mmCIF file of C-alpha atoms and ligand atoms in Angstrom:
data_model
loop_
_atom_site.group_PDB
_atom_site.id
_atom_site.type_symbol
_atom_site.label_atom_id
_atom_site.label_comp_id
_atom_site.label_asym_id
_atom_site.label_seq_id
_atom_site.Cartn_x
_atom_site.Cartn_y
_atom_site.Cartn_z
ATOM 1 C CA MET A 142 135.658 120.471 140.963
ATOM 2 C CA THR A 143 137.352 117.139 140.308
ATOM 3 C CA ALA A 144 136.609 117.226 136.616
ATOM 4 C CA ALA A 145 138.501 115.011 134.201
ATOM 5 C CA SER A 146 138.488 115.803 130.509
ATOM 6 C CA LEU A 147 135.073 115.231 129.010
ATOM 7 C CA ASP A 148 136.691 114.174 125.765
ATOM 8 C CA SER A 149 138.577 111.254 127.192
ATOM 9 C CA LEU A 150 136.757 107.978 127.413
ATOM 10 C CA THR A 151 139.399 106.010 129.231
ATOM 11 C CA PRO A 152 138.069 103.755 131.971
ATOM 12 C CA VAL A 153 137.605 105.389 135.351
ATOM 13 C CA SER A 154 140.519 104.614 137.605
ATOM 14 C CA GLN A 155 138.579 102.804 140.261
ATOM 15 C CA PRO A 156 138.506 99.190 141.294
ATOM 16 C CA TYR A 157 135.633 97.313 139.790
ATOM 17 C CA SER A 158 134.137 96.794 143.182
ATOM 18 C CA VAL A 159 132.711 100.151 144.203
ATOM 19 C CA LYS A 160 132.475 101.187 147.848
ATOM 20 C CA LEU A 161 129.393 103.250 148.527
ATOM 21 C CA GLY A 162 129.031 104.137 152.189
ATOM 22 C CA PRO A 163 128.412 100.855 154.022
ATOM 23 C CA LEU A 164 127.966 98.901 150.773
ATOM 24 C CA GLN A 165 130.392 97.250 148.413
ATOM 25 C CA LEU A 166 128.791 97.313 144.955
ATOM 26 C CA SER A 167 129.672 95.210 141.932
ATOM 27 C CA SER A 168 129.015 98.166 139.617
ATOM 28 C CA CYS A 169 129.226 101.946 139.648
ATOM 29 C CA ALA A 170 125.811 102.078 137.929
ATOM 30 C CA VAL A 171 122.652 101.793 140.015
ATOM 31 C CA LEU A 172 118.978 101.630 139.077
ATOM 32 C CA ALA A 173 116.957 104.767 139.922
ATOM 33 C CA PRO A 174 113.753 104.570 141.936
ATOM 34 C CA MET A 175 110.893 105.055 139.466
ATOM 35 C CA ALA A 176 107.252 105.046 140.539
ATOM 36 C CA GLY A 177 105.177 102.749 138.361
ATOM 37 C CA TYR A 178 108.266 100.981 136.988
ATOM 38 C CA THR A 179 110.799 99.699 139.504
ATOM 39 C CA ASP A 180 108.815 96.892 141.054
ATOM 40 C CA SER A 181 110.533 93.667 142.058
ATOM 41 C CA ALA A 182 110.483 92.311 138.480
ATOM 42 C CA MET A 183 112.262 95.313 136.972
ATOM 43 C CA ARG A 184 114.736 95.410 139.836
ATOM 44 C CA ARG A 185 115.548 91.719 139.340
ATOM 45 C CA ILE A 186 116.030 92.187 135.608
ATOM 46 C CA CYS A 187 118.334 95.160 136.136
ATOM 47 C CA ARG A 188 120.351 93.347 138.794
ATOM 48 C CA ARG A 189 120.662 90.374 136.465
ATOM 49 C CA TYR A 190 122.126 92.595 133.732
ATOM 50 C CA GLY A 191 124.562 94.298 136.074
ATOM 51 C CA ALA A 192 122.967 97.099 138.123
ATOM 52 C CA GLY A 193 125.084 97.603 141.239
ATOM 53 C CA MET A 194 122.049 98.159 143.444
ATOM 54 C CA VAL A 195 118.349 98.932 143.215
ATOM 55 C CA PHE A 196 115.723 101.088 144.946
ATOM 56 C CA SER A 197 112.006 100.565 145.442
ATOM 57 C CA GLU A 198 109.448 102.870 143.920
ATOM 58 C CA MET A 199 108.766 105.841 146.187
ATOM 59 C CA LEU A 200 106.523 104.762 149.078
ATOM 60 C CA SER A 201 104.583 106.934 151.471
ATOM 61 C CA ALA A 202 105.797 107.080 155.080
ATOM 62 C CA GLU A 203 102.207 107.707 156.103
ATOM 63 C CA GLY A 204 101.137 104.598 154.176
ATOM 64 C CA ALA A 205 103.666 102.533 156.133
ATOM 65 C CA ARG A 206 102.522 104.095 159.374
ATOM 66 C CA ARG A 207 98.955 103.066 158.615
ATOM 67 C CA ASN A 208 100.088 99.538 157.772
ATOM 68 C CA ASN A 209 98.804 100.013 154.247
ATOM 69 C CA LEU A 210 98.991 96.642 152.496
ATOM 70 C CA LYS A 211 99.883 98.235 149.156
ATOM 71 C CA THR A 212 102.897 99.944 150.752
ATOM 72 C CA PHE A 213 104.150 96.624 152.108
ATOM 73 C CA ARG A 214 103.647 94.843 148.794
ATOM 74 C CA MET A 215 105.658 97.571 147.090
ATOM 75 C CA ALA A 216 108.444 97.307 149.665
ATOM 76 C CA ALA A 217 108.724 93.510 149.444
ATOM 77 C CA PHE A 218 111.723 92.114 147.592
ATOM 78 C CA LEU A 219 113.675 88.950 146.871
ATOM 79 C CA PRO A 220 117.196 88.200 148.130
ATOM 80 C CA GLU A 221 118.658 88.400 144.604
ATOM 81 C CA GLU A 222 117.720 92.100 144.466
ATOM 82 C CA ARG A 223 120.148 93.034 147.233
ATOM 83 C CA PRO A 224 121.649 95.567 147.682
ATOM 84 C CA TYR A 225 118.159 97.055 147.906
ATOM 85 C CA PHE A 226 117.028 100.311 149.509
ATOM 86 C CA VAL A 227 113.388 101.132 150.225
ATOM 87 C CA GLN A 228 112.635 104.705 149.229
ATOM 88 C CA PHE A 229 109.941 106.728 150.939
ATOM 89 C CA PHE A 230 108.871 110.323 151.349
ATOM 90 C CA ALA A 231 107.910 111.848 154.665
ATOM 91 C CA THR A 232 106.784 115.286 155.712
ATOM 92 C CA ASN A 233 107.909 115.341 159.339
ATOM 93 C CA PRO A 234 110.487 113.625 161.576
ATOM 94 C CA GLU A 235 108.044 111.541 163.652
ATOM 95 C CA GLN A 236 106.348 110.151 160.569
ATOM 96 C CA ALA A 237 109.714 109.316 158.976
ATOM 97 C CA ALA A 238 111.001 107.581 162.110
ATOM 98 C CA ASP A 239 107.806 105.535 162.475
ATOM 99 C CA ALA A 240 107.957 104.524 158.818
ATOM 100 C CA ALA A 241 111.581 103.427 159.177
ATOM 101 C CA ARG A 242 110.770 101.343 162.253
ATOM 102 C CA ILE A 243 107.762 99.721 160.580
ATOM 103 C CA LEU A 244 109.465 99.114 157.230
ATOM 104 C CA SER A 245 112.546 97.668 158.939
ATOM 105 C CA GLU A 246 110.456 94.475 159.206
ATOM 106 C CA VAL A 247 111.029 94.056 155.480
ATOM 107 C CA GLN A 248 114.808 94.051 156.178
ATOM 108 C CA PRO A 249 116.080 96.171 153.293
ATOM 109 C CA ASP A 250 119.754 97.118 153.111
ATOM 110 C CA GLY A 251 118.798 100.734 153.633
ATOM 111 C CA PHE A 252 116.226 103.495 153.409
ATOM 112 C CA ASP A 253 116.367 106.282 150.870
ATOM 113 C CA LEU A 254 114.560 109.508 151.713
ATOM 114 C CA ASN A 255 112.982 111.258 148.756
ATOM 115 C CA PHE A 256 113.481 115.030 148.679
ATOM 116 C CA GLY A 257 113.323 115.271 144.912
ATOM 117 C CA CYS A 258 109.813 114.328 143.865
ATOM 118 C CA PRO A 259 108.366 117.225 141.825
ATOM 119 C CA VAL A 260 104.810 115.867 141.549
ATOM 120 C CA ARG A 261 102.102 118.338 142.616
ATOM 121 C CA LYS A 262 100.211 115.820 144.767
ATOM 122 C CA ILE A 263 103.332 115.237 146.902
ATOM 123 C CA ILE A 264 104.480 118.876 146.956
ATOM 124 C CA SER A 265 101.073 120.124 148.052
ATOM 125 C CA ASN A 266 101.428 117.923 151.139
ATOM 126 C CA ALA A 267 104.857 119.466 151.829
ATOM 127 C CA GLY A 268 106.703 116.300 150.757
ATOM 128 C CA GLY A 269 109.377 115.465 148.170
ATOM 129 C CA SER A 270 111.183 118.471 146.724
ATOM 130 C CA ALA A 271 109.024 120.920 148.723
ATOM 131 C CA LEU A 272 111.394 120.181 151.615
ATOM 132 C CA LEU A 273 114.329 121.632 149.666
ATOM 133 C CA ARG A 274 112.874 124.984 150.748
ATOM 134 C CA ASP A 275 113.172 124.112 154.441
ATOM 135 C CA ILE A 276 116.649 122.711 155.100
ATOM 136 C CA PRO A 277 116.312 122.587 158.930
ATOM 137 C CA LEU A 278 113.121 120.472 158.689
ATOM 138 C CA LEU A 279 114.646 118.287 155.974
ATOM 139 C CA ALA A 280 117.702 117.685 158.189
ATOM 140 C CA ARG A 281 115.501 116.792 161.167
ATOM 141 C CA ILE A 282 113.672 114.232 159.031
ATOM 142 C CA VAL A 283 116.991 112.654 158.061
ATOM 143 C CA GLU A 284 118.251 112.678 161.640
ATOM 144 C CA ALA A 285 115.064 111.103 163.002
ATOM 145 C CA THR A 286 115.157 108.363 160.357
ATOM 146 C CA VAL A 287 118.823 107.641 161.076
ATOM 147 C CA LYS A 288 118.135 107.373 164.811
ATOM 148 C CA ALA A 289 115.020 105.214 164.399
ATOM 149 C CA THR A 290 116.788 102.005 163.315
ATOM 150 C CA PRO A 291 120.341 100.733 162.707
ATOM 151 C CA ILE A 292 119.538 100.501 158.967
ATOM 152 C CA PRO A 293 121.578 102.938 156.805
ATOM 153 C CA VAL A 294 119.770 105.979 155.436
ATOM 154 C CA SER A 295 120.557 107.743 152.161
ATOM 155 C CA VAL A 296 118.955 110.802 150.611
ATOM 156 C CA LYS A 297 117.927 111.774 147.072
ATOM 157 C CA ILE A 298 117.686 115.455 146.197
ATOM 158 C CA ARG A 299 117.422 117.845 143.272
ATOM 159 C CA LEU A 300 119.513 120.976 142.709
ATOM 160 C CA GLY A 301 116.966 123.142 144.470
ATOM 161 C CA TRP A 302 113.415 124.361 144.080
ATOM 162 C CA ASP A 303 114.089 126.574 141.063
ATOM 163 C CA LYS A 304 116.985 128.335 139.408
ATOM 164 C CA GLN A 305 116.802 131.197 141.905
ATOM 165 C CA SER A 306 117.319 128.776 144.801
ATOM 166 C CA MET A 307 119.930 126.209 143.793
ATOM 167 C CA ASN A 308 120.867 124.970 147.276
ATOM 168 C CA ALA A 309 122.019 121.390 146.604
ATOM 169 C CA VAL A 310 125.393 122.027 148.268
ATOM 170 C CA GLU A 311 123.811 123.306 151.504
ATOM 171 C CA VAL A 312 121.229 120.511 151.486
ATOM 172 C CA ALA A 313 123.914 117.863 150.933
ATOM 173 C CA GLN A 314 126.019 119.266 153.785
ATOM 174 C CA ALA A 315 122.985 119.238 156.073
ATOM 175 C CA VAL A 316 122.057 115.631 155.243
ATOM 176 C CA ALA A 317 125.669 114.527 155.704
ATOM 177 C CA ASP A 318 125.704 116.167 159.151
ATOM 178 C CA ALA A 319 122.386 114.480 159.916
ATOM 179 C CA GLY A 320 123.911 111.047 159.312
ATOM 180 C CA ALA A 321 123.006 110.111 155.723
ATOM 181 C CA VAL A 322 125.370 107.499 154.260
ATOM 182 C CA TRP A 323 125.296 109.096 150.804
ATOM 183 C CA VAL A 324 123.416 111.650 148.779
ATOM 184 C CA THR A 325 122.049 111.196 145.274
ATOM 185 C CA VAL A 326 121.824 114.378 143.237
ATOM 186 C CA HIS A 327 119.372 114.543 140.336
ATOM 187 C CA ALA A 328 120.913 117.482 138.519
ATOM 188 C CA ARG A 329 117.705 119.408 137.855
ATOM 189 C CA THR A 330 115.627 121.794 139.930
ATOM 190 C CA ARG A 331 112.077 120.989 140.934
ATOM 191 C CA SER A 332 110.714 123.503 138.468
ATOM 192 C CA GLU A 333 112.519 121.760 135.619
ATOM 193 C CA PHE A 334 110.683 118.467 136.315
ATOM 194 C CA TYR A 335 112.305 116.158 133.746
ATOM 195 C CA GLY A 336 112.897 118.748 131.030
ATOM 196 C CA GLY A 337 116.001 120.587 129.893
ATOM 197 C CA LYS A 338 119.475 119.221 130.339
ATOM 198 C CA ALA A 339 120.787 117.868 133.643
ATOM 199 C CA GLN A 340 123.432 120.267 134.993
ATOM 200 C CA TRP A 341 126.212 117.890 135.937
ATOM 201 C CA ASP A 342 128.556 120.670 137.132
ATOM 202 C CA TRP A 343 126.413 120.891 140.250
ATOM 203 C CA ILE A 344 127.024 117.236 141.053
ATOM 204 C CA GLY A 345 130.747 118.066 141.049
ATOM 205 C CA GLU A 346 130.088 121.023 143.356
ATOM 206 C CA VAL A 347 128.275 118.763 145.814
ATOM 207 C CA LYS A 348 131.003 116.113 145.584
ATOM 208 C CA SER A 349 133.643 118.717 146.477
ATOM 209 C CA ALA A 350 131.616 119.966 149.428
ATOM 210 C CA VAL A 351 130.818 116.743 151.314
ATOM 211 C CA THR A 352 132.755 113.746 152.570
ATOM 212 C CA ILE A 353 129.926 111.227 152.139
ATOM 213 C CA PRO A 354 129.658 109.487 148.737
ATOM 214 C CA VAL A 355 127.661 111.180 145.990
ATOM 215 C CA ILE A 356 125.589 109.408 143.350
ATOM 216 C CA GLY A 357 125.173 111.488 140.205
ATOM 217 C CA ASN A 358 121.894 111.318 138.323
ATOM 218 C CA GLY A 359 120.273 112.800 135.255
ATOM 219 C CA ASP A 360 120.521 112.175 131.532
ATOM 220 C CA VAL A 361 122.727 109.102 131.508
ATOM 221 C CA ARG A 362 121.265 107.712 128.297
ATOM 222 C CA GLN A 363 123.973 105.280 127.303
ATOM 223 C CA ALA A 364 127.155 103.732 128.626
ATOM 224 C CA ASP A 365 129.589 106.488 127.676
ATOM 225 C CA ASP A 366 127.388 109.086 129.403
ATOM 226 C CA ALA A 367 127.931 107.239 132.684
ATOM 227 C CA ILE A 368 131.705 107.387 132.252
ATOM 228 C CA ARG A 369 131.529 111.078 131.362
ATOM 229 C CA LEU A 370 129.378 111.760 134.423
ATOM 230 C CA LEU A 371 131.836 109.981 136.738
ATOM 231 C CA GLN A 372 134.833 111.688 135.187
ATOM 232 C CA HIS A 373 133.295 115.128 134.950
ATOM 233 C CA THR A 374 132.013 115.284 138.511
ATOM 234 C CA GLY A 375 134.159 112.839 140.487
ATOM 235 C CA CYS A 376 130.942 111.296 141.820
ATOM 236 C CA ASP A 377 131.067 107.785 143.252
ATOM 237 C CA ALA A 378 128.346 106.128 141.190
ATOM 238 C CA ALA A 379 125.883 106.907 138.420
ATOM 239 C CA MET A 380 122.144 106.409 138.821
ATOM 240 C CA ILE A 381 120.258 105.324 135.718
ATOM 241 C CA GLY A 382 116.524 105.885 135.305
ATOM 242 C CA ARG A 383 114.850 106.177 131.929
ATOM 243 C CA ALA A 384 117.677 104.547 129.993
ATOM 244 C CA ALA A 385 117.002 101.299 131.871
ATOM 245 C CA MET A 386 113.347 101.167 130.840
ATOM 246 C CA GLY A 387 113.080 98.321 128.363
ATOM 247 C CA TYR A 388 116.859 98.180 128.170
ATOM 248 C CA PRO A 389 118.440 96.607 131.270
ATOM 249 C CA PHE A 390 121.465 95.944 129.054
ATOM 250 C CA VAL A 391 122.560 99.535 129.717
ATOM 251 C CA PHE A 392 124.124 98.249 132.968
ATOM 252 C CA ARG A 393 126.057 95.527 131.163
ATOM 253 C CA GLU A 394 127.288 98.125 128.687
ATOM 254 C CA ILE A 395 128.403 100.544 131.415
ATOM 255 C CA ASN A 396 130.180 97.780 133.318
ATOM 256 C CA HIS A 397 131.959 96.602 130.190
ATOM 257 C CA LEU A 398 133.090 100.111 129.313
ATOM 258 C CA VAL A 399 134.341 100.768 132.845
ATOM 259 C CA GLN A 400 136.172 97.464 133.018
ATOM 260 C CA PHE A 401 137.662 97.215 129.544
ATOM 261 C CA GLY A 402 137.659 100.792 128.273
ATOM 262 C CA GLU A 403 135.766 99.886 125.134
ATOM 263 C CA PRO A 404 132.082 99.557 124.299
ATOM 264 C CA CYS A 405 130.378 96.192 124.039
ATOM 265 C CA PRO A 406 127.805 95.564 121.304
ATOM 266 C CA SER A 407 124.182 96.514 121.930
ATOM 267 C CA ALA A 408 121.717 93.752 122.728
ATOM 268 C CA THR A 409 120.579 91.435 119.950
ATOM 269 C CA PRO A 410 116.925 90.496 119.347
ATOM 270 C CA SER A 411 117.371 87.094 121.007
ATOM 271 C CA GLU A 412 118.913 88.687 124.099
ATOM 272 C CA ARG A 413 116.065 91.186 124.219
ATOM 273 C CA LEU A 414 113.533 88.384 123.861
ATOM 274 C CA THR A 415 115.076 86.535 126.813
ATOM 275 C CA ALA A 416 114.940 89.668 128.975
ATOM 276 C CA VAL A 417 111.435 90.719 127.980
ATOM 277 C CA LYS A 418 109.984 87.237 128.597
ATOM 278 C CA GLN A 419 111.727 86.957 131.940
ATOM 279 C CA HIS A 420 110.494 90.394 132.961
ATOM 280 C CA LEU A 421 106.896 89.478 132.109
ATOM 281 C CA ASP A 422 107.155 86.098 133.885
ATOM 282 C CA TRP A 423 108.385 87.796 137.033
ATOM 283 C CA MET A 424 105.607 90.374 136.890
ATOM 284 C CA VAL A 425 103.030 87.606 136.543
ATOM 285 C CA GLU A 426 104.653 85.845 139.505
ATOM 286 C CA GLN A 427 104.432 89.025 141.577
ATOM 287 C CA TRP A 428 101.091 90.520 140.575
ATOM 288 C CA GLY A 429 99.074 87.703 138.997
ATOM 289 C CA GLU A 430 98.274 87.403 135.290
ATOM 290 C CA LYS A 431 95.553 90.014 134.866
ATOM 291 C CA ARG A 432 97.335 92.913 136.540
ATOM 292 C CA ALA A 433 100.773 91.926 135.234
ATOM 293 C CA VAL A 434 99.662 91.810 131.601
ATOM 294 C CA LEU A 435 98.143 95.295 131.876
ATOM 295 C CA ASP A 436 101.067 96.774 133.816
ATOM 296 C CA PHE A 437 103.576 95.182 131.493
ATOM 297 C CA ARG A 438 102.305 97.161 128.488
ATOM 298 C CA LYS A 439 104.338 100.256 129.356
ATOM 299 C CA HIS A 440 107.480 98.129 129.707
ATOM 300 C CA LEU A 441 106.784 96.369 126.427
ATOM 301 C CA LEU A 442 106.549 99.719 124.617
ATOM 302 C CA CYS A 443 110.031 100.484 125.947
ATOM 303 C CA TYR A 444 111.464 97.065 125.036
ATOM 304 C CA VAL A 445 110.516 97.446 121.374
ATOM 305 C CA ARG A 446 111.072 101.170 120.929
ATOM 306 C CA GLY A 447 113.017 102.076 117.831
ATOM 307 C CA LEU A 448 113.137 98.513 116.529
ATOM 308 C CA PRO A 449 111.996 97.764 112.974
ATOM 309 C CA HIS A 450 108.229 97.106 112.663
ATOM 310 C CA SER A 451 107.636 98.194 116.268
ATOM 311 C CA VAL A 452 104.844 100.650 115.388
ATOM 312 C CA PRO A 453 102.280 98.085 114.136
ATOM 313 C CA PHE A 454 103.458 95.635 116.809
ATOM 314 C CA LYS A 455 102.761 98.147 119.593
ATOM 315 C CA ALA A 456 99.221 98.762 118.354
ATOM 316 C CA GLU A 457 98.490 95.018 118.357
ATOM 317 C CA ALA A 458 100.322 94.218 121.591
ATOM 318 C CA MET A 459 98.339 96.803 123.566
ATOM 319 C CA LYS A 460 95.183 94.752 122.954
ATOM 320 C CA LEU A 461 96.536 91.454 124.295
ATOM 321 C CA GLU A 462 95.056 90.248 127.546
ATOM 322 C CA THR A 463 96.720 86.978 128.493
ATOM 323 C CA HIS A 464 100.252 86.022 129.433
ATOM 324 C CA LEU A 465 100.333 83.406 126.692
ATOM 325 C CA ALA A 466 99.151 85.825 124.006
ATOM 326 C CA VAL A 467 101.818 88.383 124.959
ATOM 327 C CA VAL A 468 104.590 85.771 124.972
ATOM 328 C CA ASP A 469 103.431 84.506 121.596
ATOM 329 C CA ALA A 470 103.398 88.023 120.124
ATOM 330 C CA ILE A 471 106.817 89.017 121.453
ATOM 331 C CA GLN A 472 108.318 85.740 120.284
ATOM 332 C CA LYS A 473 107.020 86.380 116.767
ATOM 333 C CA PHE A 474 108.138 90.019 116.838
ATOM 334 C CA PHE A 475 111.721 89.351 117.910
ATOM 335 C CA SER A 476 112.173 86.238 115.756
ATOM 336 C CA LEU A 477 111.474 88.303 112.624
ATOM 337 C CA LEU A 478 114.375 90.666 113.359
ATOM 338 C CA PRO A 479 117.869 89.951 112.044
ATOM 339 C CA GLU A 480 120.167 88.669 114.800
ATOM 340 C CA ILE A 481 122.318 91.809 114.991
ATOM 341 C CA PRO A 482 122.845 94.375 117.764
ATOM 342 C CA PHE A 483 120.321 97.241 117.623
ATOM 343 C CA VAL A 484 121.294 100.537 119.232
ATOM 344 C CA GLN A 485 118.688 101.668 121.757
ATOM 345 C CA PRO A 486 117.157 105.114 121.077
ATOM 346 C CA PRO A 487 116.475 107.468 124.033
ATOM 347 C CA VAL A 488 113.226 106.935 125.883
ATOM 348 C CA HIS A 489 110.525 109.597 126.158
ATOM 349 C CA VAL A 490 108.276 108.911 129.109
ATOM 350 C CA LYS A 491 105.439 111.180 130.070
ATOM 351 C CA VAL A 492 105.804 111.763 133.802
ATOM 352 C CA GLU A 493 102.914 112.947 135.953
ATOM 353 C CA SER A 494 103.333 116.536 137.142
HETATM 354 C C1 LIG B 680 108.354 107.437 135.457
HETATM 355 C C2 LIG B 680 109.315 107.980 136.485
HETATM 356 C C3 LIG B 680 109.065 107.753 137.822
HETATM 357 C C4 LIG B 680 109.945 108.253 138.792
HETATM 358 N N1 LIG B 680 109.719 107.972 140.111
HETATM 359 C C5 LIG B 680 110.635 108.342 141.046
HETATM 360 C C6 LIG B 680 110.505 107.916 142.398
HETATM 361 O O1 LIG B 680 109.574 107.192 142.767
HETATM 362 N N2 LIG B 680 111.457 108.328 143.283
HETATM 363 C C7 LIG B 680 112.520 109.119 142.900
HETATM 364 O O2 LIG B 680 113.372 109.459 143.722
HETATM 365 N N3 LIG B 680 112.665 109.512 141.625
HETATM 366 C C8 LIG B 680 111.767 109.126 140.691
HETATM 367 N N4 LIG B 680 111.963 109.458 139.384
HETATM 368 C C9 LIG B 680 113.170 110.209 139.008
HETATM 369 C C10 LIG B 680 114.313 109.245 138.661
HETATM 370 O O3 LIG B 680 114.697 108.490 139.782
HETATM 371 C C11 LIG B 680 115.525 110.027 138.128
HETATM 372 O O4 LIG B 680 115.943 110.904 139.139
HETATM 373 C C12 LIG B 680 115.207 110.839 136.878
HETATM 374 O O5 LIG B 680 114.444 110.091 135.966
HETATM 375 C C13 LIG B 680 116.490 111.327 136.194
HETATM 376 O O6 LIG B 680 117.289 110.232 135.809
HETATM 377 P P1 LIG B 680 117.355 109.702 134.275
HETATM 378 O O7 LIG B 680 117.722 110.876 133.407
HETATM 379 O O8 LIG B 680 118.407 108.635 134.299
HETATM 380 O O9 LIG B 680 115.993 109.187 133.943
HETATM 381 C C14 LIG B 680 111.079 108.999 138.404
HETATM 382 C C15 LIG B 680 111.318 109.215 137.049
HETATM 383 C C16 LIG B 680 110.463 108.712 136.098
HETATM 384 C C17 LIG B 680 110.778 108.946 134.643
#
């Protein structure tokens, strides 16, 4: 394992431009695909605050195959989001290849195949992390997707199905042989869902075993975690999920720490207000006022979490129904806070099982 000392927080010795397979990224921190969260608005916000690249929410290959309008709306993106990979799950090679051909119309920078989703609905259809139990089929899905279009294909996996079958190294070797440009490892098994502690040692094991780049993922809650993950495992980039919810500044903080070797201050209320308003505006642009205002509620809860007076604010804000009313409320909320950096507490999101 290429582990550096966990105690040292010196900047990683890598150029600030990070090469990841066919891409040259401006940051070693990338936004995780998150169903229900990483729509175009959240991806734009995270890119604006320094995410090196972004992924769509997980789409269904079958949905693409059936020309499902919802699938296409979820895959759509704006040029400023690039580098942007569309993530989908598939259960067989033909379906995956068809989906890649159909979704190539959207012209993403790549496709990411999901072999990590632990959700029962997906598993019961033999998708997501269920495929970790059938490496030959998983590899054929990757190979078929790679052959279907010239667009690069990456893969996202977990450590294995459960602790008795931790096969991330074998899976990563198989997807590398099948032509994947990199592999992202969420350092938990399927049976752990999102609980327990991510086992970063396994990311290092995968990194030592394959020649394609490895993105490490799991439990990067703040900037110094990302540095520790890179140093501990030797992985090429860190993927950030929950820590980016309501706090896109995590990317700015990681980039600052990598570049200068010292932390930058947390976001101030006025910076948060700018981000939260922009995020809402972009959601309204994308989804229309009614849907955006409803969908934005979960983001708003994240944007204010841990801040003074957020509890009564949340109760009130959840009742607001117009764009104007939400903007008015968030303006009042943030303007009452002292203009000092507030450290972001960890997020607790209930994820469907
Ligand atoms: C609400 C939510 C939705 C998620 N949806 C997806 C998804 O669509 N595709 C995927 O590969 N992973 C998904 N994940 C997993 C994340 O990409 C990531 O692997 C996981 O949250 C661990 O990273 P973190 O500790 O930085 O949050 C989701 C996670 C959450 C919390």
